mmCIF file of C-alpha atoms in Angstrom:
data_model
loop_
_atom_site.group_PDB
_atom_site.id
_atom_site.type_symbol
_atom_site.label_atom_id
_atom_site.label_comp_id
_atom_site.label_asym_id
_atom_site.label_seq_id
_atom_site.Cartn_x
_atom_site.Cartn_y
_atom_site.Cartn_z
ATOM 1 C CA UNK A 226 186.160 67.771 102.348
ATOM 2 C CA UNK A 227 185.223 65.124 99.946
ATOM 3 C CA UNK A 228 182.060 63.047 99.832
ATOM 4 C CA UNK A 229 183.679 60.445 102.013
ATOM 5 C CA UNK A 230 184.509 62.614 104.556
ATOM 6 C CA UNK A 231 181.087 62.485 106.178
ATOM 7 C CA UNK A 232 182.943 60.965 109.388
ATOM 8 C CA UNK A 233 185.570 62.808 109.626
ATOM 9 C CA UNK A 234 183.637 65.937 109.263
ATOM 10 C CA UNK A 235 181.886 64.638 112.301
ATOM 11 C CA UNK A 236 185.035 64.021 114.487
ATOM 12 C CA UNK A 237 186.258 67.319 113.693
ATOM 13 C CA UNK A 238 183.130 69.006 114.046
ATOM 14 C CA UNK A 239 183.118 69.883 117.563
ATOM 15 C CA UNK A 240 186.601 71.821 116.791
ATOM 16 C CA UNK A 241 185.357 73.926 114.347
ATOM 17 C CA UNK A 242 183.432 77.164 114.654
ATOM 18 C CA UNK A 243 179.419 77.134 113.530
ATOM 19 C CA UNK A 244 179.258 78.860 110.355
ATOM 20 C CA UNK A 245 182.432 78.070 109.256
ATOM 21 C CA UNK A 246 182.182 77.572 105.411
ATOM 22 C CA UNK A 247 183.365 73.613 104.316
ATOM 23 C CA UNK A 248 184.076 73.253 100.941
ATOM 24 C CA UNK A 249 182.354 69.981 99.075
ATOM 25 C CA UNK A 250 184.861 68.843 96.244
ATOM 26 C CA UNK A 251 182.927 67.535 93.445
ATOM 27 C CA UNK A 252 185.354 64.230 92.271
ATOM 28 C CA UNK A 253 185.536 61.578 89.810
ATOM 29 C CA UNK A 254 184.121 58.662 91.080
ATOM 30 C CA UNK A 255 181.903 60.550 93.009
ATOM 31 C CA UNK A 256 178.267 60.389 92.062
ATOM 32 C CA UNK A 257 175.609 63.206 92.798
ATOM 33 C CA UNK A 258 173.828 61.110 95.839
ATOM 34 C CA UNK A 259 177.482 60.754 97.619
ATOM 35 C CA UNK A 260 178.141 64.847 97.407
ATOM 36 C CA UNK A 261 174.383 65.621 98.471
ATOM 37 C CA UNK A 262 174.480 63.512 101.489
ATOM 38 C CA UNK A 263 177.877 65.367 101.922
ATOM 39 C CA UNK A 264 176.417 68.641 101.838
ATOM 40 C CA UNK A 265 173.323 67.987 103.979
ATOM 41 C CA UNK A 266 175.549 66.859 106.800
ATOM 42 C CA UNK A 267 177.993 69.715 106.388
ATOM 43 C CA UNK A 268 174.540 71.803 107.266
ATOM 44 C CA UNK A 269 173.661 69.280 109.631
ATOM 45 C CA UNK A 270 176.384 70.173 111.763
ATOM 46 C CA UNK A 271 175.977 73.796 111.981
ATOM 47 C CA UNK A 272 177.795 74.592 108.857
ATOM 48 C CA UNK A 273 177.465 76.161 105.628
ATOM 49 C CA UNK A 274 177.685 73.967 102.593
ATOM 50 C CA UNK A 275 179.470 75.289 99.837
ATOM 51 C CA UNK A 276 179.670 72.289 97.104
ATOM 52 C CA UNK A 277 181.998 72.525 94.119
ATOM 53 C CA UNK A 278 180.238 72.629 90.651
ATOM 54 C CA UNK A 279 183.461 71.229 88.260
ATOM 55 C CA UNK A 280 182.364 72.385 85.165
ATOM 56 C CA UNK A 281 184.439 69.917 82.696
ATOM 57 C CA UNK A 282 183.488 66.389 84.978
ATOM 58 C CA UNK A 283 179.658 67.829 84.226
ATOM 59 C CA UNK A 284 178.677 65.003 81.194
ATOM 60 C CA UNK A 285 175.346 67.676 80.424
ATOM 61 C CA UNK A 286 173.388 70.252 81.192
ATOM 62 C CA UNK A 287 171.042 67.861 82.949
ATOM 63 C CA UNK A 288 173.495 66.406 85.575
ATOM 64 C CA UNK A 289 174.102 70.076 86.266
ATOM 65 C CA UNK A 290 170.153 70.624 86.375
ATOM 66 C CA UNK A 291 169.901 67.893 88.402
ATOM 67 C CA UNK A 292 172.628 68.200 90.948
ATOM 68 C CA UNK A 293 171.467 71.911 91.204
ATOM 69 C CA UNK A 294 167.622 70.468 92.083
ATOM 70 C CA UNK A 295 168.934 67.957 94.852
ATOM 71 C CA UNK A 296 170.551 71.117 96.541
ATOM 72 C CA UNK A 297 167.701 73.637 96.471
ATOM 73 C CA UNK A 298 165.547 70.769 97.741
ATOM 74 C CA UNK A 299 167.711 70.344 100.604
ATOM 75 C CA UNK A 300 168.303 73.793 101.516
ATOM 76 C CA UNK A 301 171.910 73.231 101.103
ATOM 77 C CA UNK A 302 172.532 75.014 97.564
ATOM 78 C CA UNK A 303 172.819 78.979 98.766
ATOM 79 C CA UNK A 304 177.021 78.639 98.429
ATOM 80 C CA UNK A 305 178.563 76.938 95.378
ATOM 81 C CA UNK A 306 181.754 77.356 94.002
ATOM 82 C CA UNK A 307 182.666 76.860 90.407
ATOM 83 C CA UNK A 308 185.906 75.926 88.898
ATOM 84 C CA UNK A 309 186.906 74.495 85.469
ATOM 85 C CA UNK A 310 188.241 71.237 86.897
ATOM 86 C CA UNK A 311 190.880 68.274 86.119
ATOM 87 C CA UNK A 312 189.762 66.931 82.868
ATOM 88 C CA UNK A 313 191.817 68.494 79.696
ATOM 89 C CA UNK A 314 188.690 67.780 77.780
ATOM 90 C CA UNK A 315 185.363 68.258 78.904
ATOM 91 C CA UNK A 316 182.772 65.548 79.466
ATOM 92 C CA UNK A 317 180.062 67.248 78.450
ATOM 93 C CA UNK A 318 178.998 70.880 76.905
ATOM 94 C CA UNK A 319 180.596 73.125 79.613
ATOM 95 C CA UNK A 320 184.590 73.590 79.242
ATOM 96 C CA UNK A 321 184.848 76.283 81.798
ATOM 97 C CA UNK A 322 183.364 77.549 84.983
ATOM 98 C CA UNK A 323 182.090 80.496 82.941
ATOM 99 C CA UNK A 324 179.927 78.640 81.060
ATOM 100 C CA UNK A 325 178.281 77.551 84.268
ATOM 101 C CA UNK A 326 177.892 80.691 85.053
ATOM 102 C CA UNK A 327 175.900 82.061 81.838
ATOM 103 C CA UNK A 328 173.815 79.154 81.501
ATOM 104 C CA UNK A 329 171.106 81.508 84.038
ATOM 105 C CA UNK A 330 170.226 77.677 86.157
ATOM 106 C CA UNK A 331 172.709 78.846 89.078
ATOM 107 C CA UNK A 332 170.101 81.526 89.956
ATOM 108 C CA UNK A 333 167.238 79.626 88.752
ATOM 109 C CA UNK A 334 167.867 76.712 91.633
ATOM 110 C CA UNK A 335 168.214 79.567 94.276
ATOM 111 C CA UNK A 336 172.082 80.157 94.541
ATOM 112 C CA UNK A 337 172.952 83.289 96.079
ATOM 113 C CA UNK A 338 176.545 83.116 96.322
ATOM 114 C CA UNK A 339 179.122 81.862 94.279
ATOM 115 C CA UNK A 340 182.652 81.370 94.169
ATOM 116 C CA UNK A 341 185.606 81.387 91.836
ATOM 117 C CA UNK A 342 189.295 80.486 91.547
ATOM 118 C CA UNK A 343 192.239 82.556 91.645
ATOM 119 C CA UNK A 344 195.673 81.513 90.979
ATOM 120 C CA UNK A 345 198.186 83.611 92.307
ATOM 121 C CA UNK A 346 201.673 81.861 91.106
ATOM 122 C CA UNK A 347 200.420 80.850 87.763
ATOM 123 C CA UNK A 348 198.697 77.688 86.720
ATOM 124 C CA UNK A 349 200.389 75.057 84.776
ATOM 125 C CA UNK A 350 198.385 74.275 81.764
ATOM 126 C CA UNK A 351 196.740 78.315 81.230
ATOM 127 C CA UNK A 352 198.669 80.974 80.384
ATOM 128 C CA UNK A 353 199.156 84.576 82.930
ATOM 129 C CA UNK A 354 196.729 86.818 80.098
ATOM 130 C CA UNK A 355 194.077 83.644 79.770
ATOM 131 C CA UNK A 356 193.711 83.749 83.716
ATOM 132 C CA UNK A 357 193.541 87.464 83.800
ATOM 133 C CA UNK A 358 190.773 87.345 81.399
ATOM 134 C CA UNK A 359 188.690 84.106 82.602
ATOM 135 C CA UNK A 360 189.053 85.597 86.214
ATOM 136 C CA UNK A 361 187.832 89.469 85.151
ATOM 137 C CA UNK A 362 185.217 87.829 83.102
ATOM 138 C CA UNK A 363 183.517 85.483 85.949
ATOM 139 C CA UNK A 364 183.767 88.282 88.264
ATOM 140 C CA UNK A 365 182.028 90.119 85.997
ATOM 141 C CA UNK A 366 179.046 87.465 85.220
ATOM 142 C CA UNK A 367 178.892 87.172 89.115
ATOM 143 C CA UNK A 368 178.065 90.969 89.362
ATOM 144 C CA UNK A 369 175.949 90.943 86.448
ATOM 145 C CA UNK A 370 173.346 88.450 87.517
ATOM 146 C CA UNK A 371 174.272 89.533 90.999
ATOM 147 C CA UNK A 372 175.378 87.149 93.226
ATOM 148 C CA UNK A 373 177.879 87.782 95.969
ATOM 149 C CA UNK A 374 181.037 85.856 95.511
ATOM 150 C CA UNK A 375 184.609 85.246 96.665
ATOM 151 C CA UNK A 376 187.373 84.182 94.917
ATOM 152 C CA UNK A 377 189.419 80.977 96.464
ATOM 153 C CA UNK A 378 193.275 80.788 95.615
ATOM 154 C CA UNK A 379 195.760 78.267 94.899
ATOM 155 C CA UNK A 380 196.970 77.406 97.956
ATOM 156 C CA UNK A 381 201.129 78.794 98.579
ATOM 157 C CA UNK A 382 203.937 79.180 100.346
ATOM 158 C CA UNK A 383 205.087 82.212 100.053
ATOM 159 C CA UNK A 384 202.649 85.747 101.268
ATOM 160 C CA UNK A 385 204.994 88.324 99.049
ATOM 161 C CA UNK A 386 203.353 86.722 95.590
ATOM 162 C CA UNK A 387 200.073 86.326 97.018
ATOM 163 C CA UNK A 388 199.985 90.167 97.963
ATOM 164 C CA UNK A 389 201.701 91.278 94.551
ATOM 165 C CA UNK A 390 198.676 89.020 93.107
ATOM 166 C CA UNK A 391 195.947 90.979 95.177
ATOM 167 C CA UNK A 392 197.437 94.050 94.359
ATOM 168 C CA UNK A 393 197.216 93.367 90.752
ATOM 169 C CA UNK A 394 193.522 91.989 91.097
ATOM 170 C CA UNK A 395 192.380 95.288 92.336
ATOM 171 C CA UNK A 396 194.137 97.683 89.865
ATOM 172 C CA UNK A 397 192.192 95.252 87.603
ATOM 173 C CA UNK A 398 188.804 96.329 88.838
ATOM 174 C CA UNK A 399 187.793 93.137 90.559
ATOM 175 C CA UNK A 400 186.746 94.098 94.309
ATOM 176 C CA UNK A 401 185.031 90.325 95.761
ATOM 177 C CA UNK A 402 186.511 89.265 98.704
ATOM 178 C CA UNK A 403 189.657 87.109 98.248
ATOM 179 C CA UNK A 404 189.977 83.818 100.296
ATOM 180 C CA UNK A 405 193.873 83.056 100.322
ATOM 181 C CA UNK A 406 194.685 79.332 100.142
ATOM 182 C CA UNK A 407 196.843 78.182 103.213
ATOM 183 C CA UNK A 408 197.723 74.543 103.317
ATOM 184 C CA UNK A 409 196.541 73.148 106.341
ATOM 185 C CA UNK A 410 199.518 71.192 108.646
ATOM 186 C CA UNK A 411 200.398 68.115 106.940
ATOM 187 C CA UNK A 412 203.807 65.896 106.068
ATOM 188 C CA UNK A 413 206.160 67.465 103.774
ATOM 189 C CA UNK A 414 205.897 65.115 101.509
ATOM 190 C CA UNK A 415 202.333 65.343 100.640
ATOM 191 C CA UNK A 416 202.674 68.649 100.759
ATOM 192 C CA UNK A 417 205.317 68.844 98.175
ATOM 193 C CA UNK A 418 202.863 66.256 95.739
ATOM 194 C CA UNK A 419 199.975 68.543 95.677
ATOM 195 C CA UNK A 420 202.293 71.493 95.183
ATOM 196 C CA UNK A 421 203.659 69.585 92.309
ATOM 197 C CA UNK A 422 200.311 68.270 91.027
ATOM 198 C CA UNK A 423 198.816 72.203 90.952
ATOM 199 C CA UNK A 424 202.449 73.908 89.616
ATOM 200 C CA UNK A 425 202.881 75.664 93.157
ATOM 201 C CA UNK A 426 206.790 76.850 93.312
ATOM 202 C CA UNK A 427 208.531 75.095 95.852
ATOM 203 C CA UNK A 428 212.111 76.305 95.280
ATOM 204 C CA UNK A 429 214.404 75.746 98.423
ATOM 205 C CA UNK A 430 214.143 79.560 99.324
ATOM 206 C CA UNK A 431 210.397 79.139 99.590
ATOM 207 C CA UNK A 432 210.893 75.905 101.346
ATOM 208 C CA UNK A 433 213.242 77.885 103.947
ATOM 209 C CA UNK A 434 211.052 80.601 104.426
ATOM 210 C CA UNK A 435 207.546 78.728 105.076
ATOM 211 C CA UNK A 436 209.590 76.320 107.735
ATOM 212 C CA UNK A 437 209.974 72.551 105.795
ATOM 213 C CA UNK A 438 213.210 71.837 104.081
ATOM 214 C CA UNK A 439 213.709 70.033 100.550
ATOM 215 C CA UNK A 440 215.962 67.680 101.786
ATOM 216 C CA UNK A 441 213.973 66.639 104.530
ATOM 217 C CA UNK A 442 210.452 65.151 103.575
ATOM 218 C CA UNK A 443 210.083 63.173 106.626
ATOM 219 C CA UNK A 444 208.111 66.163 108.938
ATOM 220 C CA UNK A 445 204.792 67.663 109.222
ATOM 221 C CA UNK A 446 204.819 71.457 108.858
ATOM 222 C CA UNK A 447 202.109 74.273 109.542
ATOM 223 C CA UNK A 448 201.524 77.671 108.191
ATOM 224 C CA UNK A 449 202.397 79.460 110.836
ATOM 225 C CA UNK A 450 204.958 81.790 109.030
ATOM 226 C CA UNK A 451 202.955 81.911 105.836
ATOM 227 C CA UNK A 452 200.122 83.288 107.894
ATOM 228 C CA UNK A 453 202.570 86.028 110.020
ATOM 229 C CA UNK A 454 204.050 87.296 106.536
ATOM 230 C CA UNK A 455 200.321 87.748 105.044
ATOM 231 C CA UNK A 456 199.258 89.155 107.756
ATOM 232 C CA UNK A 457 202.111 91.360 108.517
ATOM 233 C CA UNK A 458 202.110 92.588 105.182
ATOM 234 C CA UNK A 459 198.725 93.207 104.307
ATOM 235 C CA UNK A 460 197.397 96.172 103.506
ATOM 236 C CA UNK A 461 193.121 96.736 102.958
ATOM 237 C CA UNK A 462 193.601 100.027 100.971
ATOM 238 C CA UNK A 463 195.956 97.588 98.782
ATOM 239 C CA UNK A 464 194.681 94.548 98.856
ATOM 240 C CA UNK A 465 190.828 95.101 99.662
ATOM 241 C CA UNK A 466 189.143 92.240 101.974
ATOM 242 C CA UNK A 467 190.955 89.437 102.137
ATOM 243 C CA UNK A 468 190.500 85.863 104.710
ATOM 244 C CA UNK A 469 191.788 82.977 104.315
ATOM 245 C CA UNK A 470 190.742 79.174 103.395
ATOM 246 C CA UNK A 471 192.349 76.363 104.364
ATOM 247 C CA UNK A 472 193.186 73.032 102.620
ATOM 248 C CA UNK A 473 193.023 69.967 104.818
ATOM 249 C CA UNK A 474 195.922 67.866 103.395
ATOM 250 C CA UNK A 475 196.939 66.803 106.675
ATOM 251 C CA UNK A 476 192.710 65.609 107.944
ATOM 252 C CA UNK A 477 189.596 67.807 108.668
ATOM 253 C CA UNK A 478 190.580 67.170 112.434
ATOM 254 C CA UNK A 479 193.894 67.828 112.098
ATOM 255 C CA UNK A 480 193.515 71.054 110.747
ATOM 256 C CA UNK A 481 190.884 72.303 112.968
ATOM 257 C CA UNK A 482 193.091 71.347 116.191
ATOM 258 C CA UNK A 483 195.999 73.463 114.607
ATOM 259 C CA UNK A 484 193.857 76.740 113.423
ATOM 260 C CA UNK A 485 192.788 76.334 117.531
ATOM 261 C CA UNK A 486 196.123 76.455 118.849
ATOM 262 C CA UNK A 487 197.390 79.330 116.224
ATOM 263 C CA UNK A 488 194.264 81.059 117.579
ATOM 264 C CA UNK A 489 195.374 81.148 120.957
ATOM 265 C CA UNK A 490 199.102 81.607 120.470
ATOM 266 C CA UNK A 491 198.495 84.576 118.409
ATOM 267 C CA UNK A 492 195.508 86.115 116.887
ATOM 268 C CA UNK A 493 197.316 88.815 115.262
ATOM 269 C CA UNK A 494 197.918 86.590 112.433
ATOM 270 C CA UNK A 495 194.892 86.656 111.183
ATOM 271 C CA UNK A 496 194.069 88.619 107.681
ATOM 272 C CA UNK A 497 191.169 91.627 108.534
ATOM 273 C CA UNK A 498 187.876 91.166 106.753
#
């Protein structure tokens, strides 16, 4: 959710399971008082908070001091997650999540878990080694200073690079729980702009096998074959523990209703762990 999504949250909410982790983005345009209200009524409603920290948008070490302070106060800071974020240049002194991380105030303001990205077809402005590295090197600083953690993906469309990705992760060493990015059900046309906005591959194959064509932008689509391939396909001893975390492109409510009627149609589709 965003910081406007208060209301929505609370439309949806009675769909959604308590505990279930909702994801805070951190925005520009969005000021510290609009993503604390934001988390406090994520926990309001029987959820767990887990605001993003975007390292770049941070203009210095006090905003992050400060948005840190306004989530300890309120009880809602335990989950964070930590990404580099949109700007090509940073704001102010941080230009990657990992210099979040080693700046000691996560676990200073009470943080206990914390959260990374993974990006399992690529991303378009950092090179394959780069990702490697920044990814082995926060999971490292998480188990240094030792947090638990997760790592979020890129959402995709297609399971067989996802599970090549895991595969690699763990011959790399790195054994926190993976939370594979699953597009929520949404048109086909905003699907294919965020895909294009975040360098997701949506080649006509892909498009086939996930269930939308290219040449017809006009329907909604769901996961529901992304979902049976991961889950048919995984493998723990492989691919360690692995869930999944969905991106509401289509609406909070939306996407609740549909990960409710999945549930009852077939619960074999979901990952273990």
């Amino acid at each position: 959710m965003t910081g406007k999504d208060v209301a929505r949250l609370e439309e949806a909410g009675a769909g959604i399971p308590p505990g279930t982790r909702i994801n805070i983005t951190f925005l520009a345009g969005e000021d510290t008082a609009t993503r604390l209200t934001a988390a406090r009524a994520v926990k309001r409603l029987g959820f767990v908070p887990v605001p993003h920290i975007s390292a770049r948008r941070l203009p210095s070490r006090s905003a992050l001091e400060e948005f840190l302070a306004g989530l300890a106060a309120d009880g809602t800071g335990d989950n964070v997650f930590v990404v580099g974020g949109d700007p090509a240049r940073p704001e102010g002194p941080y230009p990657d999540a990992l210099a979040v991380l080693r700046t000691g105030l996560l676990r200073r303001h009470g943080v206990r878990h914390v959260g990374i990205t993974g990006y399992p077809e690529g991303h378009p402005g950092i090179a394959g080694p780069d990702l490697w590295s920044a990814l082995t090197d926060k999971a490292a600083a998480i188990g240094a200073d030792r947090f638990d953690g997760d790592v979020i993906t890129q959402f995709g469309f297609d399971a067989e690079p996802v599970l090549d990705w895991l595969e690699t992760l763990r011959a790399r060493g790195v054994r926190l729980p993976v939370r594979v990015g699953v597009p929520g059900p949404a048109g086909v046309r905003r699907l294919l702009g965020y895909a294009t906005r975040f360098g997701v591959g949506t080649s006509a194959s892909v498009a086939r096998k996930y269930g939308f064509s290219l040449t017809n932008l006009m329907g909604t689509t769901g996961p529901d074959r992304f979902l049976h391939a991961l889950a048919r396909d995984y493998d723990p001893a492989r691919h360690g523990t692995v869930k999944v975390h969905f991106y509401t492109f289509g609406g909070l409510r939306a996407t609740a209703e549909w990960i409710n009627r999945f549930r009852q149609r077939d619960t074999s589709a979901a990952p273990a762990g």
